[in-house]
Amino acid sequence: MATPDSIVVSLPTAADTHRFGRDRLAPLLEPGDLIIASGRLGAGKTALIQGIGAGMQVDGPVLSPTFVIARVHRGGRIPLIHVDAYRLDSIQEIDDLDLDTDLAQSVTAVEWGQGLVEHLTDEHLLIELNLPPQSAGSLPNRHFEEVESGGSLHNRHFEGDRLPGDEFRTAWLTPYGPSWQARLSDWTA
């Protein structure tokens, strides 16, 4: 859920979503961080986390862990634990994964985790990836404007090559806790 602290970023393509994870989010990440990626199917959750993994320089490809539920990617400056909670229905199922065991030494990125993983730590970053609504009448009631590439990152429009079927998306980043609020404060200055 977006709050007054939320930052909105335009990501026209999946490649832009990947680059945003690689170039803007990965450098901010620290051991113990929890990232929750939310959005409907095809919104770009995996592309975002693949970008984060690339920016963290983890070994091997970052693949969606839909069937194995969780993958650990090592070799970078910090291990990345990538979780797909789509098939999980309860906090107990999350707890059975023992994610909190390695949380302090790694970055944990959870797709479909909203409402299931927030209890793992006091602070987290919620990233809500939204594809365009079918009609302008269903747009959220929120001020949004694009700024030129020389502007601040707040409400910034990223450019990239559009592939067939690649839909424009927005990412709403909502920091929970003082550490995430401080790290994202430079983006709104």
Short mmCIF file of C-alpha atoms in Angstrom, two decimals:
data_model
loop_
_atom_site.label_atom_id
_atom_site.label_comp_id
_atom_site.label_asym_id
_atom_site.label_seq_id
_atom_site.Cartn_x
_atom_site.Cartn_y
_atom_site.Cartn_z
CA MET A 1 0.00 0.00 0.00
CA ALA A 2 1.44 3.34 -1.03
CA THR A 3 2.04 5.93 1.68
CA PRO A 4 3.13 9.59 1.62
CA ASP A 5 6.71 8.26 1.75
CA SER A 6 6.23 6.27 -1.47
CA ILE A 7 8.28 7.07 -4.54
CA VAL A 8 6.84 6.41 -8.00
CA VAL A 9 9.17 5.42 -10.83
CA SER A 10 8.10 4.91 -14.46
CA LEU A 11 9.59 1.81 -16.08
CA PRO A 12 8.49 1.58 -19.72
CA THR A 13 10.01 -1.85 -20.44
CA ALA A 14 11.15 -5.03 -18.71
CA ALA A 15 14.72 -4.02 -19.62
CA ASP A 16 14.22 -0.73 -17.77
CA THR A 17 12.90 -2.66 -14.78
CA HIS A 18 16.02 -4.85 -14.83
CA ARG A 19 18.30 -1.79 -15.14
CA PHE A 20 16.50 -0.05 -12.28
CA GLY A 21 17.12 -3.05 -10.02
CA ARG A 22 20.75 -3.30 -11.13
CA ASP A 23 21.76 0.36 -11.16
CA ARG A 24 19.55 2.03 -8.55
CA LEU A 25 18.47 -0.57 -6.00
CA ALA A 26 21.41 -3.00 -5.80
CA PRO A 27 23.93 -0.33 -4.71
CA LEU A 28 21.67 0.55 -1.75
CA LEU A 29 21.36 -2.98 -0.42
CA GLU A 30 22.92 -4.14 2.84
CA PRO A 31 22.99 -7.43 4.73
CA GLY A 32 19.68 -7.93 6.50
CA ASP A 33 17.59 -6.14 3.89
CA LEU A 34 14.17 -7.48 2.97
CA ILE A 35 12.68 -6.52 -0.40
CA ILE A 36 9.05 -7.39 -1.10
CA ALA A 37 8.12 -7.32 -4.79
CA SER A 38 4.39 -7.16 -5.41
CA GLY A 39 2.33 -7.00 -8.60
CA ARG A 40 0.22 -9.12 -10.87
CA LEU A 41 1.59 -11.77 -13.23
CA GLY A 42 3.91 -10.22 -15.79
CA ALA A 43 4.38 -6.97 -13.87
CA GLY A 44 8.17 -7.37 -13.74
CA LYS A 45 8.90 -8.79 -10.29
CA THR A 46 11.40 -11.35 -11.55
CA ALA A 47 13.02 -8.85 -13.96
CA LEU A 48 13.50 -6.45 -11.05
CA ILE A 49 15.10 -9.10 -8.84
CA GLN A 50 17.26 -10.33 -11.74
CA GLY A 51 18.51 -6.75 -12.03
CA ILE A 52 19.20 -6.62 -8.30
CA GLY A 53 21.18 -9.87 -8.59
CA ALA A 54 23.18 -8.50 -11.52
CA GLY A 55 23.94 -5.33 -9.57
CA MET A 56 25.03 -7.40 -6.57
CA GLN A 57 27.22 -9.48 -8.93
CA VAL A 58 25.88 -12.82 -7.71
CA ASP A 59 27.02 -16.01 -9.45
CA GLY A 60 24.91 -17.54 -12.19
CA PRO A 61 21.55 -16.48 -13.56
CA VAL A 62 18.80 -15.35 -11.22
CA LEU A 63 15.86 -17.52 -12.22
CA SER A 64 12.33 -17.41 -10.90
CA PRO A 65 12.11 -19.85 -7.98
CA THR A 66 8.43 -20.63 -8.60
CA PHE A 67 8.80 -24.40 -8.29
CA VAL A 68 11.63 -24.57 -5.73
CA ILE A 69 10.21 -21.59 -3.77
CA ALA A 70 13.63 -20.23 -2.73
CA ARG A 71 17.09 -19.98 -4.29
CA VAL A 72 20.29 -18.72 -2.70
CA HIS A 73 22.65 -16.83 -5.02
CA ARG A 74 26.20 -16.40 -3.71
CA GLY A 75 29.38 -14.95 -5.12
CA GLY A 76 28.47 -11.28 -4.97
CA ARG A 77 29.23 -8.73 -2.31
CA ILE A 78 26.23 -10.07 -0.33
CA PRO A 79 24.31 -13.34 -0.85
CA LEU A 80 20.86 -12.93 -2.41
CA ILE A 81 17.98 -15.13 -1.30
CA HIS A 82 15.24 -15.03 -3.94
CA VAL A 83 11.86 -16.35 -2.82
CA ASP A 84 8.65 -16.85 -4.79
CA ALA A 85 5.79 -17.03 -2.28
CA TYR A 86 3.06 -17.41 -4.93
CA ARG A 87 2.16 -20.94 -3.83
CA LEU A 88 2.46 -20.22 -0.11
CA ASP A 89 -0.70 -19.45 1.82
CA SER A 90 0.38 -18.68 5.35
CA ILE A 91 3.00 -17.11 7.57
CA GLN A 92 3.64 -20.63 8.94
CA GLU A 93 4.71 -21.79 5.46
CA ILE A 94 7.08 -18.82 5.27
CA ASP A 95 8.45 -19.64 8.71
CA ASP A 96 9.03 -23.25 7.59
CA LEU A 97 11.53 -21.90 5.04
CA ASP A 98 13.70 -20.54 7.90
CA LEU A 99 14.39 -17.33 5.98
CA ASP A 100 15.16 -15.54 9.23
CA THR A 101 18.17 -17.85 9.75
CA ASP A 102 20.19 -16.19 6.96
CA LEU A 103 18.42 -12.83 6.85
CA ALA A 104 21.10 -10.92 8.79
CA GLN A 105 23.88 -11.98 6.39
CA SER A 106 22.02 -11.67 3.08
CA VAL A 107 19.54 -9.67 1.06
CA THR A 108 16.18 -11.44 0.87
CA ALA A 109 13.94 -10.56 -2.08
CA VAL A 110 10.44 -12.06 -2.01
CA GLU A 111 8.02 -12.10 -4.93
CA TRP A 112 4.35 -12.36 -3.92
CA GLY A 113 5.35 -11.84 -0.27
CA GLN A 114 3.14 -8.92 0.70
CA GLY A 115 1.19 -9.88 3.82
CA LEU A 116 3.39 -12.93 4.45
CA VAL A 117 6.97 -11.84 5.19
CA GLU A 118 6.83 -8.45 6.89
CA HIS A 119 7.23 -10.13 10.30
CA LEU A 120 10.75 -11.32 9.41
CA THR A 121 12.33 -7.95 10.16
CA ASP A 122 11.46 -4.51 11.50
CA GLU A 123 12.31 -2.80 8.21
CA HIS A 124 11.67 -3.59 4.57
CA LEU A 125 11.17 -2.04 1.16
CA LEU A 126 7.87 -2.76 -0.58
CA ILE A 127 8.01 -2.43 -4.37
CA GLU A 128 4.60 -2.53 -6.02
CA LEU A 129 4.90 -3.02 -9.78
CA ASN A 130 1.78 -1.90 -11.60
CA LEU A 131 0.86 -2.47 -15.22
CA PRO A 132 -1.43 0.08 -16.86
CA PRO A 133 -5.14 -0.16 -16.13
CA GLN A 134 -7.51 -0.90 -19.00
CA SER A 135 -9.08 2.54 -18.77
CA ALA A 136 -7.98 5.94 -17.56
CA GLY A 137 -10.91 5.92 -15.16
CA SER A 138 -9.22 3.27 -13.05
CA LEU A 139 -5.98 5.20 -12.53
CA PRO A 140 -5.04 5.64 -8.88
CA ASN A 141 -5.87 9.03 -7.42
CA ARG A 142 -2.25 10.15 -7.12
CA HIS A 143 -0.28 12.99 -8.66
CA PHE A 144 2.23 11.64 -11.17
CA GLU A 145 4.46 13.48 -13.56
CA GLU A 146 7.46 12.52 -15.63
CA VAL A 147 10.62 14.58 -15.41
CA GLU A 148 13.40 14.86 -17.95
CA SER A 149 16.37 12.53 -17.63
CA GLY A 150 18.37 15.23 -15.85
CA GLY A 151 15.83 15.51 -13.03
CA SER A 152 15.60 13.70 -9.74
CA LEU A 153 14.72 10.03 -9.56
CA HIS A 154 11.37 10.83 -7.94
CA ASN A 155 8.73 10.14 -10.60
CA ARG A 156 11.44 9.60 -13.19
CA HIS A 157 10.70 8.09 -16.59
CA PHE A 158 13.28 5.50 -17.71
CA GLU A 159 13.78 5.01 -21.44
CA GLY A 160 14.57 1.72 -23.15
CA ASP A 161 13.89 -0.48 -26.13
CA ARG A 162 10.33 -1.79 -26.11
CA LEU A 163 9.76 -5.39 -27.12
CA PRO A 164 6.47 -6.64 -28.56
CA GLY A 165 4.06 -7.21 -25.68
CA ASP A 166 6.28 -5.31 -23.25
CA GLU A 167 3.99 -3.11 -21.20
CA PHE A 168 4.71 0.17 -19.50
CA ARG A 169 4.78 -0.20 -15.72
CA THR A 170 5.19 1.94 -12.65
CA ALA A 171 7.01 0.94 -9.49
CA TRP A 172 5.80 2.35 -6.19
CA LEU A 173 8.60 2.06 -3.65
CA THR A 174 7.42 2.30 -0.05
CA PRO A 175 10.07 2.30 2.69
CA TYR A 176 9.19 0.78 6.06
CA GLY A 177 11.55 1.75 8.86
CA PRO A 178 14.06 4.57 9.35
CA SER A 179 16.92 2.88 7.49
CA TRP A 180 14.92 2.55 4.26
CA GLN A 181 13.43 6.02 4.66
CA ALA A 182 16.95 7.46 4.96
CA ARG A 183 18.28 5.52 1.96
CA LEU A 184 15.43 6.67 -0.27
CA SER A 185 15.38 10.26 1.02
CA ASP A 186 18.07 11.29 -1.49
CA TRP A 187 15.76 10.25 -4.32
CA THR A 188 13.12 12.79 -3.37
CA ALA A 189 15.46 15.68 -2.59
#
